[in-house]
Coordinates of C-alpha atoms in Angstrom, one line a residue:
X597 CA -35.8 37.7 8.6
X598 CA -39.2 38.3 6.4
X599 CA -40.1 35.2 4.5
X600 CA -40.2 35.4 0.6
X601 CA -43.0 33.5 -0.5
X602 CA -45.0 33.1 -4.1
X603 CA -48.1 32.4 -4.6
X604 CA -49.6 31.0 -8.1
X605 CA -53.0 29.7 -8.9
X606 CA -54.1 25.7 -8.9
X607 CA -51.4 25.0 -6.0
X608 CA -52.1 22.3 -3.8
X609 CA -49.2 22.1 -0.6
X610 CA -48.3 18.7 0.6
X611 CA -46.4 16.6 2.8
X612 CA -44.5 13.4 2.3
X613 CA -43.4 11.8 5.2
X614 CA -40.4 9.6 4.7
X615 CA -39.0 7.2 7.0
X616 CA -36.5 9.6 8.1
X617 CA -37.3 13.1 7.1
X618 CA -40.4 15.2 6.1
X619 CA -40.9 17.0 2.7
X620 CA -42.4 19.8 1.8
X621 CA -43.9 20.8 -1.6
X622 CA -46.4 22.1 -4.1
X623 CA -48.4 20.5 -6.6
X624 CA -49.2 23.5 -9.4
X625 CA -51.3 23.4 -12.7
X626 CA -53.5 20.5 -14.2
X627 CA -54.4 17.3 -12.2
X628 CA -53.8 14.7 -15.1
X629 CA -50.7 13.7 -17.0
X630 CA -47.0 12.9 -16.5
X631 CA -46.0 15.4 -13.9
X632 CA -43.2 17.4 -14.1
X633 CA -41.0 17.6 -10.5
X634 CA -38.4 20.4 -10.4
X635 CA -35.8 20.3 -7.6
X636 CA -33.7 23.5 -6.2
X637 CA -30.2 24.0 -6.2
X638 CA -27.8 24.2 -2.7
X639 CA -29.1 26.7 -0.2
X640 CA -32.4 27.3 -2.4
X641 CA -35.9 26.3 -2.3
X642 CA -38.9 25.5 -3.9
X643 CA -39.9 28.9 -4.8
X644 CA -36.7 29.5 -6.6
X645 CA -38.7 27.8 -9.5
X646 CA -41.9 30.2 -9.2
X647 CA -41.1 32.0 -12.4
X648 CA -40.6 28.3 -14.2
X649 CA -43.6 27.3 -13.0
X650 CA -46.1 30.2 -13.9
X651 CA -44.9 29.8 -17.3
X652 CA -45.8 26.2 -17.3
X653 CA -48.6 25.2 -15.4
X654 CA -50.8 25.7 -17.7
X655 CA -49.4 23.1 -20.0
X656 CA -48.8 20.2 -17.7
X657 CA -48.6 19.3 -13.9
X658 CA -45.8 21.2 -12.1
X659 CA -44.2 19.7 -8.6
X660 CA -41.7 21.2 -6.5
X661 CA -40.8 20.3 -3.0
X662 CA -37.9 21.7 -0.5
X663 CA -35.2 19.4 -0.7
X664 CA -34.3 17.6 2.9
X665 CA -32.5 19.9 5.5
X666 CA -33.7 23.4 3.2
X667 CA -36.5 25.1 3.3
X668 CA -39.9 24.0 5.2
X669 CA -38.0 20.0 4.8
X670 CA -36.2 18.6 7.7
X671 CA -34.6 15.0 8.1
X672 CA -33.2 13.4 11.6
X673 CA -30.4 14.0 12.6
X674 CA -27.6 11.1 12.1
X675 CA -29.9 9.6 9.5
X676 CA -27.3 8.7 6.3
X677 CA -29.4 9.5 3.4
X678 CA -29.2 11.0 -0.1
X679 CA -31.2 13.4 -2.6
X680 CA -31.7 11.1 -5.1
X681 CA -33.3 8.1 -2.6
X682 CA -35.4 11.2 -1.4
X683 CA -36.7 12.0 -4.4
X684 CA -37.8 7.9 -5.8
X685 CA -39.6 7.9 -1.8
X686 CA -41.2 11.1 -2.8
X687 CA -42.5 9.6 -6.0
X688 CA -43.5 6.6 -4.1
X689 CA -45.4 8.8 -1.2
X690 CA -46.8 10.9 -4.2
X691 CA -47.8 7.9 -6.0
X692 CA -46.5 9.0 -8.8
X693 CA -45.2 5.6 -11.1
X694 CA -42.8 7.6 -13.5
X695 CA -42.3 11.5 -14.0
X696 CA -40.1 14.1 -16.3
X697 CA -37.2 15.3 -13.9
X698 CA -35.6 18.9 -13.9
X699 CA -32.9 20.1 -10.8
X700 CA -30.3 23.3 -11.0
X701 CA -26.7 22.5 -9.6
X702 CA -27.5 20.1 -6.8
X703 CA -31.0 19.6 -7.8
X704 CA -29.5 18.5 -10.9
X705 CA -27.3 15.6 -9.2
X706 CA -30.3 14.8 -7.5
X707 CA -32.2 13.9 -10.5
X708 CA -29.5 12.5 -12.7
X709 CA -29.1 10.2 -9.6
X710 CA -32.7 9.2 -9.7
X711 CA -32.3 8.2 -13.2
X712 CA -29.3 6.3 -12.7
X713 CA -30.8 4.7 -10.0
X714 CA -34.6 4.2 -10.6
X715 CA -34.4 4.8 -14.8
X716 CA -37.7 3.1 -14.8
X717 CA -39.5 6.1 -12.6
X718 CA -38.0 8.6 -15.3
X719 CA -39.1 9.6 -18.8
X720 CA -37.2 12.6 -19.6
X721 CA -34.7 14.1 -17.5
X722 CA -33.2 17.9 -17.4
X723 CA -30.3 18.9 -15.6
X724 CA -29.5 23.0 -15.2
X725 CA -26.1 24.2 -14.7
X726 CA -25.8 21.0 -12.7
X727 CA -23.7 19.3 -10.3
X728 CA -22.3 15.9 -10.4
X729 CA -21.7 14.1 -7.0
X730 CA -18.8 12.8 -5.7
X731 CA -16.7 15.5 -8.4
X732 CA -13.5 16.0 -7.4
X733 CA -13.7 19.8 -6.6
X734 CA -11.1 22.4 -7.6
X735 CA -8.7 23.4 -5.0
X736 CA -10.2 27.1 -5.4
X737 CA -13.7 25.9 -5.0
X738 CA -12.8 23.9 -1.9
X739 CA -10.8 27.4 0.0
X740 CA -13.8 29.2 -1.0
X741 CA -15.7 26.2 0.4
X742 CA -14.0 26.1 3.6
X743 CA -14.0 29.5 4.2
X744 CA -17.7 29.6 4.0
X745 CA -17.7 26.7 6.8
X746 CA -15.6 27.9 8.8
X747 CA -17.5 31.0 9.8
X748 CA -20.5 29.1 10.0
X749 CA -19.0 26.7 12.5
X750 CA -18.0 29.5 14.8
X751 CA -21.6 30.5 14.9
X752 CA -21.6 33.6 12.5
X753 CA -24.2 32.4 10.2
X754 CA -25.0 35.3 9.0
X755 CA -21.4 36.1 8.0
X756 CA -21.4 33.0 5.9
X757 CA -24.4 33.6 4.4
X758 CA -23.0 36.9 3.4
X759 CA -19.7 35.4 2.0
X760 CA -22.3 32.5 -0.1
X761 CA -24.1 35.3 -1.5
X762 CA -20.2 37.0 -2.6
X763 CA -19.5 33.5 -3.9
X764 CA -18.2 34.0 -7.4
X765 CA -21.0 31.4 -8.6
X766 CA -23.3 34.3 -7.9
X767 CA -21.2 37.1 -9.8
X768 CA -23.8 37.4 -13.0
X769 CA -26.7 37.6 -10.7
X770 CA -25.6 39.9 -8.1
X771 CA -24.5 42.3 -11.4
X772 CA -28.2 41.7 -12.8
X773 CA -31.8 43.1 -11.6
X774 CA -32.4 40.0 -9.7
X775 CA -29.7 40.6 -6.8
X776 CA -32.0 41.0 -4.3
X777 CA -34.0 38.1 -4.9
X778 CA -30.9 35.8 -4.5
X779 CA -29.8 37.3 -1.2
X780 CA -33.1 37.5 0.1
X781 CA -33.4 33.3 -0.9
X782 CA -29.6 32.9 0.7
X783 CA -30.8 34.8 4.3
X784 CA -34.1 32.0 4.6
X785 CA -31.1 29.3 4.1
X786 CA -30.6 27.9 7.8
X787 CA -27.2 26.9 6.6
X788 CA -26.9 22.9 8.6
X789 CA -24.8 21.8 5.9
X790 CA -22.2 23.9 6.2
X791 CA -21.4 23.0 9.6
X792 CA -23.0 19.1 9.4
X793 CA -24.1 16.9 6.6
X794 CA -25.7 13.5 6.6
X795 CA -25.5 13.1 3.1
X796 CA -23.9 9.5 2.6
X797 CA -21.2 8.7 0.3
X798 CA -21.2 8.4 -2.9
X799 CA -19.6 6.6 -6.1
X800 CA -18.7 9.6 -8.8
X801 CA -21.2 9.9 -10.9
X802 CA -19.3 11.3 -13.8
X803 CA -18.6 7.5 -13.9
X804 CA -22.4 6.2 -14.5
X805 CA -23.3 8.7 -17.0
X806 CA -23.0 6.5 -19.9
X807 CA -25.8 4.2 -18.1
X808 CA -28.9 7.3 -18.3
X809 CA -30.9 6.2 -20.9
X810 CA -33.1 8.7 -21.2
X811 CA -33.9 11.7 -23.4
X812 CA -32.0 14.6 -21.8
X813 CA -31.7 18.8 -21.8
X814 CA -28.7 20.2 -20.9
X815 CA -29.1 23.8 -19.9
X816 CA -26.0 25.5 -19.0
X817 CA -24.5 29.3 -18.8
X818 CA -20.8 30.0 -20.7
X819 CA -20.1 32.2 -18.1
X820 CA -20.3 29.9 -14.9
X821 CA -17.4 28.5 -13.5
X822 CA -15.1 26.1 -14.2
X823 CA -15.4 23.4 -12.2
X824 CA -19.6 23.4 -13.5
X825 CA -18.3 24.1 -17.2
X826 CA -16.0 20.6 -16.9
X827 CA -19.3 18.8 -15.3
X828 CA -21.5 19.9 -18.1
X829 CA -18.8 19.0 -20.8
X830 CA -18.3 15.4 -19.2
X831 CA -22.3 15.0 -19.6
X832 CA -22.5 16.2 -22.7
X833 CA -20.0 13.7 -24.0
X834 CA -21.4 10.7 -22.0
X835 CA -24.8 10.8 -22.1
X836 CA -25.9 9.1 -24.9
X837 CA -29.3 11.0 -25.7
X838 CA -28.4 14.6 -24.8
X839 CA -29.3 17.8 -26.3
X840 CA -27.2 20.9 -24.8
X841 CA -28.3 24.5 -25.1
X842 CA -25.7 26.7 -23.7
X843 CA -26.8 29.9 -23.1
X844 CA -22.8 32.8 -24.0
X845 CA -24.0 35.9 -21.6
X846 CA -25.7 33.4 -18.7
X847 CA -23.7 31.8 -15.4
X848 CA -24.9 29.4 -13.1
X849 CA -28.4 30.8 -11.8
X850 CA -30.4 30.3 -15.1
X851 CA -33.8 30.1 -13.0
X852 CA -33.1 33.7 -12.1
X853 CA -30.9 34.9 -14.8
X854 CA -33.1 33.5 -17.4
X855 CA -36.5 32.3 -16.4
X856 CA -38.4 32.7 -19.8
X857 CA -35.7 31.5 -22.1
X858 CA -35.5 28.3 -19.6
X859 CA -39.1 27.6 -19.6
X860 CA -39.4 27.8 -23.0
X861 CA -37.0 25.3 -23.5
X862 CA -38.4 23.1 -21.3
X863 CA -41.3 23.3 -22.6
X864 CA -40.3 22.3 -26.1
X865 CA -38.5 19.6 -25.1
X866 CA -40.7 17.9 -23.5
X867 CA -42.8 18.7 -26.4
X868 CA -40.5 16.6 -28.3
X869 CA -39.8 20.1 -30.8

């Protein structure tokens, strides 16, 4: 397996050790101002925001980090955690007292859930094609789900990386010019949560989106599926300060589908345009 790896100017690596797991990240672009922290979706990593980032480094500082369990991040085993606590210890390790927020489909239930929980450490907040935790998943979603587990529990990893990659999230990027970037991104993924997952718990959150307060970008694709179209309609309509842009020939991977159109709108809105 040959590691896929980018490397843009003005990066700084770094590690945060928290109490029970070590992250791994980047620090990109200028050294002063509120930083902007993006955060990868399921099975990703940080450099599944490179494109983002070399478009907008220039303008502000850029983080990204591997999420705990993917990537170069690893927590201990047996230790009940979640995303969102990760990312308010990483802010605290980084020293960083408040910061704009963008995640894709996990990522973006990671952020949304450090807004909900630590609103004071956000100022704006971006969710893309995201997912809502503790969603009550469609019983197709859930087979599909299974049947991804189930060869990953017999020890054919490799088999369910295949069947991830042939997931019908995927179908607009594996039809696109950027196919071979997503598999080679699903073949780095170790795959632990598909046969363990120490993830604790949580309340819906579909039921605490009415209590984000801040400015927020919706980013979403008309052609992803369902169960992500119902999330992104449920935070349109609760959120109370949300802008959507929803993008008719895009799915779910709108980092890789498109890069330029999503920097761009990220950059205006933090612009305030």
């Amino acid at each position: 397996m040959v590691a896929v790896t980018w490397v843009l100017p003005n990066m700084t690596p770094f590690v945060a050790k928290l109490p029970t797991a070590t992250l791994v990240g980047e620090r990109h672009g200028l050294s002063d101002g509120v930083p902007l922290i993006l955060v990868h979706g399921f099975g990703g990593s940080r450099h599944d925001w490179h494109r983002i980032v070399g478009a907008l480094q220039n303008e502000r500082p850029v983080i990204v980090y591997d999420q705990r369990g993917f990537g170069d991040s690893a927590g201990e085993a047996d230790s009940p955690f979640s995303h969102a606590d990760d990312l308010i210890a990483l802010l605290d390790a980084l020293e960083i007292d408040c910061a704009d927020v963008a995640g894709v489909s996990l990522g973006g239930a990671t952020v949304m859930g450090c807004a909900i929980t630590a609103p004071e450490r956000v100022r704006h907040l971006i969710a893309v094609s995201p997912m809502l935790a503790g969603w009550e998943w469609s019983e197709e979603w859930i087979e599909q789900w299974k049947t991804i587990g189930r060869a990953a529990r017999s020890g054919d990893m490799d088999c369910a990386r295949t069947l991830w990659f042939q997931h019908p999230l995927f179908a607009p990027v594996r039809e696109g010019k950027r196919a071979e970037e997503l598999w080679q991104a699903i073949a780095q993924f170790r795959g632990e949560q598909w046969v363990r997952d120490d993830q604790r718990a949580q309340l819906p959150m579909v039921d605490m989106l009415h209590s984000i307060p801040h400015p927020t970008l919706l980013l979403t694709g008309a052609l992803d599926l369902p169960d992500f179209r119902l999330m992104a309609d449920l935070i349109e309509a609760a959120v109370p300060n949300v802008t959507r842009f929803d993008d008719p020939t895009a799915g779910h991977l709108l980092t890789l589908e498109r890069p330029t159109a999503i920097a761009g709108a990220i950059a205006r809105f933090l612009e305030g345009q």
